[in-house]
JSON list of C-alpha atoms in Angstrom, two decimals:
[
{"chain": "A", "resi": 299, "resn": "UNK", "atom": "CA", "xyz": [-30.18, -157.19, 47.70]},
{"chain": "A", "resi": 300, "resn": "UNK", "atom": "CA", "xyz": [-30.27, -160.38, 49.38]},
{"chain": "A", "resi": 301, "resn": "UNK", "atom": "CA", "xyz": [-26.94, -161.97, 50.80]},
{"chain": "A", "resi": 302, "resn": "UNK", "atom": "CA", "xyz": [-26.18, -164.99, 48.10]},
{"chain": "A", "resi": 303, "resn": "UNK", "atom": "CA", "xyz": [-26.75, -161.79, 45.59]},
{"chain": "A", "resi": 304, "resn": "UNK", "atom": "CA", "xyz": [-24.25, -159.91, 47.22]},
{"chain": "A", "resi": 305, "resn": "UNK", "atom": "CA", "xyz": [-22.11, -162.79, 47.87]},
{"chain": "A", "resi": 306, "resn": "UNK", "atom": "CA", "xyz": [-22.02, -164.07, 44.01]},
{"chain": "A", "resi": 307, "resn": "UNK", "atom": "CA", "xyz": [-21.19, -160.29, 43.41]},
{"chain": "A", "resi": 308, "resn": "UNK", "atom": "CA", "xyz": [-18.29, -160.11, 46.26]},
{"chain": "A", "resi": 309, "resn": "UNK", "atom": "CA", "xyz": [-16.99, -163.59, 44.41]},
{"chain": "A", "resi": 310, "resn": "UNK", "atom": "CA", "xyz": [-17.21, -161.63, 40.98]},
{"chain": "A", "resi": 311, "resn": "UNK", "atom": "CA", "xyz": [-13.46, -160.45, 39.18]},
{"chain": "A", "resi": 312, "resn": "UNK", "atom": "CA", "xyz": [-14.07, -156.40, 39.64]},
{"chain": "A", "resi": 313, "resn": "UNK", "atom": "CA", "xyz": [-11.23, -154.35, 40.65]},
{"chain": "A", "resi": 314, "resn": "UNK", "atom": "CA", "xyz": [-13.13, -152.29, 43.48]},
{"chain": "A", "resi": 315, "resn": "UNK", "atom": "CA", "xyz": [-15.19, -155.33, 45.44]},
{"chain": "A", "resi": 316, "resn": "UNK", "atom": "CA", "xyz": [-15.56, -153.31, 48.23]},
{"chain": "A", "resi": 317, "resn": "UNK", "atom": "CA", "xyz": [-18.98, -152.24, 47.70]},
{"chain": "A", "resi": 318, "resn": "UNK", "atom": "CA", "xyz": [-20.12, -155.88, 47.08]},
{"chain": "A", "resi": 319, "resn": "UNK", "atom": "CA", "xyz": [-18.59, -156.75, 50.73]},
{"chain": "A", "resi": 320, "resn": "UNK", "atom": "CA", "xyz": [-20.15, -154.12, 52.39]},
{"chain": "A", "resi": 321, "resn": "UNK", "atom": "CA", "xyz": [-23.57, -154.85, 50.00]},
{"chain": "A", "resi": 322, "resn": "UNK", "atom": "CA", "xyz": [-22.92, -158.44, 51.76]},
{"chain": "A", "resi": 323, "resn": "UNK", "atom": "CA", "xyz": [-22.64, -157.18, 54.96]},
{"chain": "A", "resi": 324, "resn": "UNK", "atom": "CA", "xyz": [-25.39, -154.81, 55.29]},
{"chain": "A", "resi": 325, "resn": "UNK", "atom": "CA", "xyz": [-27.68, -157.75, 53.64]},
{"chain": "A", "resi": 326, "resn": "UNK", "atom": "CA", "xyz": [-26.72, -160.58, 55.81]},
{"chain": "A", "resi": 327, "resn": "UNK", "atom": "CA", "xyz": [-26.72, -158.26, 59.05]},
{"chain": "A", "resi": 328, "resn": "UNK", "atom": "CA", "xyz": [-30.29, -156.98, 58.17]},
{"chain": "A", "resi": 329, "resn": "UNK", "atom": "CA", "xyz": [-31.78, -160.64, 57.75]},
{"chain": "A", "resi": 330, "resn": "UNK", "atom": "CA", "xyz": [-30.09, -160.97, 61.63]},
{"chain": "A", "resi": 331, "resn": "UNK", "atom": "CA", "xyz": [-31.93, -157.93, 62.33]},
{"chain": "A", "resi": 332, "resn": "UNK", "atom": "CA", "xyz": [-35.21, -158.13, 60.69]},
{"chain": "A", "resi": 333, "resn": "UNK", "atom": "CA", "xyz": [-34.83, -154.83, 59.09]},
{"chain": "A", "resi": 334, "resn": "UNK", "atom": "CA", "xyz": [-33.54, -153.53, 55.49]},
{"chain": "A", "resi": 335, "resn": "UNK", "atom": "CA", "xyz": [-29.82, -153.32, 54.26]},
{"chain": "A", "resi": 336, "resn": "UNK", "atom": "CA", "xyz": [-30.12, -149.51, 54.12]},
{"chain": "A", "resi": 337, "resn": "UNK", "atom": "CA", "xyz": [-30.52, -148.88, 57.90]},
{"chain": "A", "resi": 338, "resn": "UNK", "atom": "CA", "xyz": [-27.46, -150.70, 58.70]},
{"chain": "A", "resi": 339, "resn": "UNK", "atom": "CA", "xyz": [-24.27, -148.86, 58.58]},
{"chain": "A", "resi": 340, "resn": "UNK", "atom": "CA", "xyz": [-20.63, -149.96, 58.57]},
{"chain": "A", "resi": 341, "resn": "UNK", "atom": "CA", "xyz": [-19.41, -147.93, 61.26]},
{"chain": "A", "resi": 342, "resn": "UNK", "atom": "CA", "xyz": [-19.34, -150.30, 64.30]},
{"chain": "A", "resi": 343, "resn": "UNK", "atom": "CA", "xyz": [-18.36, -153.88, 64.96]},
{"chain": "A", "resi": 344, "resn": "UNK", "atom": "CA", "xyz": [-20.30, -156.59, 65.94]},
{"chain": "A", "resi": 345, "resn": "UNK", "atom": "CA", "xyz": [-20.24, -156.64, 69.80]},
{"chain": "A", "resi": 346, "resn": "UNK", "atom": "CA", "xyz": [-20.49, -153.08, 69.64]},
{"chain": "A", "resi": 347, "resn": "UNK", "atom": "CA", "xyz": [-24.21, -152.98, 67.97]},
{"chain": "A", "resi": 348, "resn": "UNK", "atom": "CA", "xyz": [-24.85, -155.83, 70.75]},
{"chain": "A", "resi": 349, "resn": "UNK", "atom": "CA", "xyz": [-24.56, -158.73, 68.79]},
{"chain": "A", "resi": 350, "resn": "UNK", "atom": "CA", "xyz": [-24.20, -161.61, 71.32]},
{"chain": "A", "resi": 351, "resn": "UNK", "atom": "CA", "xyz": [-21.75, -164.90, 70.59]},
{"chain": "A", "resi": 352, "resn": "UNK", "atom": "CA", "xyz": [-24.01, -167.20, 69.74]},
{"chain": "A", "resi": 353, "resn": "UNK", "atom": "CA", "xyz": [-25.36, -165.02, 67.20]},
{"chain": "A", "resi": 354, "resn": "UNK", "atom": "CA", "xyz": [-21.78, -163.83, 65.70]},
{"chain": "A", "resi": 355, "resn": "UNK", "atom": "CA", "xyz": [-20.98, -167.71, 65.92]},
{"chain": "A", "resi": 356, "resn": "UNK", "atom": "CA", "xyz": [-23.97, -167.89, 63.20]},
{"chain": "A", "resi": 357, "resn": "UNK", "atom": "CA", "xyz": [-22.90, -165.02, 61.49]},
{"chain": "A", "resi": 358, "resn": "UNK", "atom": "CA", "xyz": [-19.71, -166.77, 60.74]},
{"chain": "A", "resi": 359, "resn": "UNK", "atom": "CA", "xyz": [-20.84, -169.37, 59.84]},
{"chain": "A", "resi": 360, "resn": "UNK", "atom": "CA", "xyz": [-22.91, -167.82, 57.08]},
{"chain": "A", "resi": 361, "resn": "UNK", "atom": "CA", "xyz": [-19.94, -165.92, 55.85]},
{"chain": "A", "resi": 362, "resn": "UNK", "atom": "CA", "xyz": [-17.83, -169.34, 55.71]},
{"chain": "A", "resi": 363, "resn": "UNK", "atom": "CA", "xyz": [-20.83, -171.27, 53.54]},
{"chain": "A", "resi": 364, "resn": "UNK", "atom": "CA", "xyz": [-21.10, -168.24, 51.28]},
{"chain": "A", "resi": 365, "resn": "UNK", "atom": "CA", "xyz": [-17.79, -166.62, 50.52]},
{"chain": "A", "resi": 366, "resn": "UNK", "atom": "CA", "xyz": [-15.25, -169.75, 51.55]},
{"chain": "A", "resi": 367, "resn": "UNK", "atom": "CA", "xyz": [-13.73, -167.88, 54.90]},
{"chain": "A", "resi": 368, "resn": "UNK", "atom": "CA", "xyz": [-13.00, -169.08, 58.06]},
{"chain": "A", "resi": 369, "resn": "UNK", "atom": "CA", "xyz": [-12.78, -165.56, 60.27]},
{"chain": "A", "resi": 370, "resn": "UNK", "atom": "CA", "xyz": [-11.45, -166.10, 64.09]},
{"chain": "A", "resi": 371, "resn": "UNK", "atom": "CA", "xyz": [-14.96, -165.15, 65.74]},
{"chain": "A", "resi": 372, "resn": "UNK", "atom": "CA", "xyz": [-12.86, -162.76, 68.05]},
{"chain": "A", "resi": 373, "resn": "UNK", "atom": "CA", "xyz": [-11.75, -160.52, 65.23]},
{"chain": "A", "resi": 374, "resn": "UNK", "atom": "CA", "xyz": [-15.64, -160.72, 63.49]},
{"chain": "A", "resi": 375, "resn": "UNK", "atom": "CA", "xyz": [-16.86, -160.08, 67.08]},
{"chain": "A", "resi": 376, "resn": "UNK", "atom": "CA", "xyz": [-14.24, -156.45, 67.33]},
{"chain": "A", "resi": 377, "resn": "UNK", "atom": "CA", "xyz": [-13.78, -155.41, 64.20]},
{"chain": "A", "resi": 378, "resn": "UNK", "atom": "CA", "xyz": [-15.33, -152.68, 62.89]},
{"chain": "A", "resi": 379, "resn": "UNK", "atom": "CA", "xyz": [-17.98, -153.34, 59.75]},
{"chain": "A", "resi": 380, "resn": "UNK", "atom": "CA", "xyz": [-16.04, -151.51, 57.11]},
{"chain": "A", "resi": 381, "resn": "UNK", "atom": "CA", "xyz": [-12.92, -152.63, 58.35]},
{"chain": "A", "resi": 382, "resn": "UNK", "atom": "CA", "xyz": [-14.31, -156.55, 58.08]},
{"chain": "A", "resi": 383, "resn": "UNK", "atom": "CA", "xyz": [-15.98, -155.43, 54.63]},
{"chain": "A", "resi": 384, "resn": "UNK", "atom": "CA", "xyz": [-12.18, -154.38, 53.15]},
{"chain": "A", "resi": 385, "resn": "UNK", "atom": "CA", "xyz": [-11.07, -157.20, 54.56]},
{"chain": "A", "resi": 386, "resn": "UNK", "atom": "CA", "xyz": [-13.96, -159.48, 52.66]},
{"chain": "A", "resi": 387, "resn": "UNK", "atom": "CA", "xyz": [-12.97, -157.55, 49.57]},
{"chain": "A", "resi": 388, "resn": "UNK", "atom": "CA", "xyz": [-9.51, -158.36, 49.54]},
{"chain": "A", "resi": 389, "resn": "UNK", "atom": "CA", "xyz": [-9.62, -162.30, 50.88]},
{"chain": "A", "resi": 390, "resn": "UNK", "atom": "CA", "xyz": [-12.98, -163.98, 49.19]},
{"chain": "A", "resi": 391, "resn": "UNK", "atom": "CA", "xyz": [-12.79, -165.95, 46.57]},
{"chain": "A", "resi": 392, "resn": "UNK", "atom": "CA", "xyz": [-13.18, -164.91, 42.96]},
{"chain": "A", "resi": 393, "resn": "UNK", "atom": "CA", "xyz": [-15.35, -167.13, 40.98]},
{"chain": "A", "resi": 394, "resn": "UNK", "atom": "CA", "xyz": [-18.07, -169.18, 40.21]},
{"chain": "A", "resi": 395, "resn": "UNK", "atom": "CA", "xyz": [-17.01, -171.77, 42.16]},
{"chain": "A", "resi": 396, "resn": "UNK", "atom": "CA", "xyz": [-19.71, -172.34, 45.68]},
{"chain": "A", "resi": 397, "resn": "UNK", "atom": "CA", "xyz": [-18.03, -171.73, 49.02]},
{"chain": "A", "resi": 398, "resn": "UNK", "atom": "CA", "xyz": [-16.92, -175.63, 50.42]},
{"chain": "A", "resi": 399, "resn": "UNK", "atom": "CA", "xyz": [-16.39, -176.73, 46.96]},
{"chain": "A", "resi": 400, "resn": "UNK", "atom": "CA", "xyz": [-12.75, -177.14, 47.17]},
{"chain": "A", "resi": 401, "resn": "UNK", "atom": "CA", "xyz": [-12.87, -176.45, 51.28]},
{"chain": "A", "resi": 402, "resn": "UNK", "atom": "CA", "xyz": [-13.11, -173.38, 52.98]},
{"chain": "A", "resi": 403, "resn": "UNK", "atom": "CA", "xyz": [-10.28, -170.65, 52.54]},
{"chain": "A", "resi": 404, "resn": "UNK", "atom": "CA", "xyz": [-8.54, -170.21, 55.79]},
{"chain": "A", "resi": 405, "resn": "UNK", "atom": "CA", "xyz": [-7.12, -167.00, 57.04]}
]
């Protein structure tokens, strides 16, 4: 699944949306990565599977164009990928509406 998939699924009205953030996550962290959504698991954080700032920087910047949030870069950088993905789940935007349509969603 490819991230504005997942993302237009994490925006969707279902009770449970955790498995669309982590579907989101997994995506958008394999395109990073050059490998497939699969091989990327939830249980580390950023900085800990050696993402470097400049790249996390981009990675939040991705997440802010396609869900709306604006996450401090030191919590995307330390927290740990299901942690962040629970966290996606429960602030994102329901909706059809396109992240920056009515401004970014701060946290």
């Amino acid at each position: 699944m490819d991230t504005l998939t997942a993302a237009a699924l994490l925006r969707s009205h279902d009770v449970d949306r955790y498995p669309h953030a982590a579907a989101y996550l997994r995506a958008l962290l394999a395109g990073c990565l050059g490998t497939t959504p699969d091989r990327i698991t939830l249980e580390q954080s950023l900085d800990a599977r050696g993402f470097d700032s400049v790249t996390i920087a981009g990675i939040s910047v991705t997440i802010e164009e396609d869900l709306g949030l604006r996450l401090p870069l030191a919590d995307l950088a330390t927290t740990p990928l299901a942690d962040l993905a629970r966290l996606l789940a429960t602030d994102a935007p329901t909706g059809e509406r396109r992240a920056g349509e009515d401004g970014p969603a701060d946290r």
